[in-house]
Amino acid sequence: MEDIRKQIAVYIDGHRDAMIDFWRQLVQIESGSANKAGVDAVAHRVQEELDTIGAYTEIHEMKRAGNMLVSALNEDVPEAPVLLLGHMDTVFPDGTVAARPFTLRDGKAYGPGVLDMKGGVTIAVFAMKALKEAGWAKRPVRLVLAGDEEVGHCDSDCDQQIMEQARGAVAAFNCESGRLGNEVVVQRKGALTYRMDVTGIAAHAGNEPEKGRSAILEMAHKVIAIQNLTDWQQGTTYNVGVISGGTVANAVPDTASILIDVRYLKKEYVLNIEAKLQDVAHTTYVNGTKTSLTQLSCCIPMERMAGTDGLLAKVQEAYASFGMPRPSGIIVGGGSDSAYTVAAGVPTICAMGVEGSRHHSPEEYASVELLYARAKALAYVVTMV
């Protein structure tokens, strides 16, 4: 094991410039979730790089979303595989690369998706290359990259395909954005999105306001009721994030709508969450108004399962072996595709990608030095499971 560890370190340290160049190339490809051609170009570039080590790669074509890449090293080895996970799409619109190209400054890399998560893709690819160079072939290493993670796979069946690829794996490591503070993620909340619509009765606000039934007033009561559903002890939070309604100031409004975000830790909570929202919908504060509730999306939680703590211990040992502090395992509110590997019964550690901050913003950045350090740790922990 010590020889493998040293060979991994030598390979990564000897290919720092190549890693930066590959990272740069990925960031310079416009690949917002709506840009299928751009996401597909990222998949093609990743395939080109993995072809150099003889990995077997398949591109799963999607009609309306970016394609999905599945690539395997040691595919013929009859052992349970290790899964590496990530995504190729970003949240940024076309034109962002021209405005903010990949830039290195003061030990940090900047650019759209540099942290979330083209740095993580770079780490996964070069971890596989390091393992190949070191001659490690104990079990298959399977890389799965989605093309539409940032929009919750709303136009593909990628979530189901991830579960299929994960079944039977011994462990999964998601190279999602690493977090400042030397942390990895062992549990993530699920996310539910709902729209609530209220219909009232319009009337002239000056001449006959008594004939109106204000949808906005009804919704104001409901917003307060929904926010009050938050259960901090259980870890379930409700947030009314968008509100709209009415037409002009001098008319009693007959329509109002809100968008609701709910975060939760366990899938068994979903029925209770919806029941509570339906109770709010069915409670009338302004007579003559009617309310409907519609679920728009559901991202399942990444639950902490048997095997998670043992896998975390191996990650901590791998980090320590390269002189890095042992990372702590934390729970976060944001979702990721790690939920689907856990749903497939695979112990999973998330946020194994490059560390940085300001995800999804013009100030997004990643630590260059930790790109190399985390690539070493990822490659080594694969050999430990």
PDB file of N, CA and C in Angstrom, residues 3-16 130 322 376 379:
ATOM      1  N   ASP A   3       3.786   1.601  -1.372  1.00  0.00           N
ATOM      2  CA  ASP A   3       4.308   1.814  -2.718  1.00  0.00           C
ATOM      3  C   ASP A   3       3.260   2.474  -3.606  1.00  0.00           C
ATOM      4  N   ILE A   4       2.021   2.004  -3.495  1.00  0.00           N
ATOM      5  CA  ILE A   4       0.928   2.592  -4.288  1.00  0.00           C
ATOM      6  C   ILE A   4       0.757   4.062  -3.922  1.00  0.00           C
ATOM      7  N   ARG A   5       0.783   4.352  -2.641  1.00  0.00           N
ATOM      8  CA  ARG A   5       0.604   5.734  -2.184  1.00  0.00           C
ATOM      9  C   ARG A   5       1.701   6.631  -2.761  1.00  0.00           C
ATOM     10  N   LYS A   6       2.923   6.157  -2.731  1.00  0.00           N
ATOM     11  CA  LYS A   6       4.035   6.948  -3.254  1.00  0.00           C
ATOM     12  C   LYS A   6       3.914   7.141  -4.765  1.00  0.00           C
ATOM     13  N   GLN A   7       3.522   6.086  -5.461  1.00  0.00           N
ATOM     14  CA  GLN A   7       3.378   6.194  -6.911  1.00  0.00           C
ATOM     15  C   GLN A   7       2.274   7.179  -7.297  1.00  0.00           C
ATOM     16  N   ILE A   8       1.185   7.188  -6.526  1.00  0.00           N
ATOM     17  CA  ILE A   8       0.105   8.148  -6.769  1.00  0.00           C
ATOM     18  C   ILE A   8       0.625   9.569  -6.600  1.00  0.00           C
ATOM     19  N   ALA A   9       1.364   9.792  -5.518  1.00  0.00           N
ATOM     20  CA  ALA A   9       1.890  11.132  -5.249  1.00  0.00           C
ATOM     21  C   ALA A   9       2.853  11.578  -6.351  1.00  0.00           C
ATOM     22  N   VAL A  10       3.711  10.669  -6.782  1.00  0.00           N
ATOM     23  CA  VAL A  10       4.672  11.008  -7.835  1.00  0.00           C
ATOM     24  C   VAL A  10       3.939  11.363  -9.126  1.00  0.00           C
ATOM     25  N   TYR A  11       2.903  10.598  -9.447  1.00  0.00           N
ATOM     26  CA  TYR A  11       2.174  10.864 -10.686  1.00  0.00           C
ATOM     27  C   TYR A  11       1.489  12.233 -10.633  1.00  0.00           C
ATOM     28  N   ILE A  12       0.757  12.508  -9.561  1.00  0.00           N
ATOM     29  CA  ILE A  12       0.035  13.784  -9.470  1.00  0.00           C
ATOM     30  C   ILE A  12       1.013  14.951  -9.471  1.00  0.00           C
ATOM     31  N   ASP A  13       2.077  14.845  -8.683  1.00  0.00           N
ATOM     32  CA  ASP A  13       3.054  15.945  -8.635  1.00  0.00           C
ATOM     33  C   ASP A  13       3.749  16.142  -9.982  1.00  0.00           C
ATOM     34  N   GLY A  14       3.887  15.077 -10.732  1.00  0.00           N
ATOM     35  CA  GLY A  14       4.532  15.185 -12.026  1.00  0.00           C
ATOM     36  C   GLY A  14       3.608  15.655 -13.139  1.00  0.00           C
ATOM     37  N   HIS A  15       2.331  15.780 -12.836  1.00  0.00           N
ATOM     38  CA  HIS A  15       1.355  16.169 -13.854  1.00  0.00           C
ATOM     39  C   HIS A  15       0.532  17.385 -13.422  1.00  0.00           C
ATOM     40  N   ARG A  16       1.140  18.243 -12.627  1.00  0.00           N
ATOM     41  CA  ARG A  16       0.427  19.438 -12.169  1.00  0.00           C
ATOM     42  C   ARG A  16       0.050  20.342 -13.343  1.00  0.00           C
ATOM     43  N   ALA A 130      -3.793   8.288 -12.256  1.00  0.00           N
ATOM     44  CA  ALA A 130      -2.753   7.931 -11.287  1.00  0.00           C
ATOM     45  C   ALA A 130      -2.835   6.456 -10.915  1.00  0.00           C
ATOM     46  N   PHE A 322      -1.092  11.801   3.452  1.00  0.00           N
ATOM     47  CA  PHE A 322      -0.420  12.814   2.637  1.00  0.00           C
ATOM     48  C   PHE A 322      -0.142  14.094   3.418  1.00  0.00           C
ATOM     49  N   LYS A 376      -4.715  13.233  -4.950  1.00  0.00           N
ATOM     50  CA  LYS A 376      -3.926  12.167  -4.324  1.00  0.00           C
ATOM     51  C   LYS A 376      -4.767  11.378  -3.328  1.00  0.00           C
ATOM     52  N   ALA A 379      -7.451   9.151  -5.095  1.00  0.00           N
ATOM     53  CA  ALA A 379      -6.868   7.951  -5.701  1.00  0.00           C
ATOM     54  C   ALA A 379      -6.472   6.921  -4.652  1.00  0.00           C
TER      55      ALA A 379
END
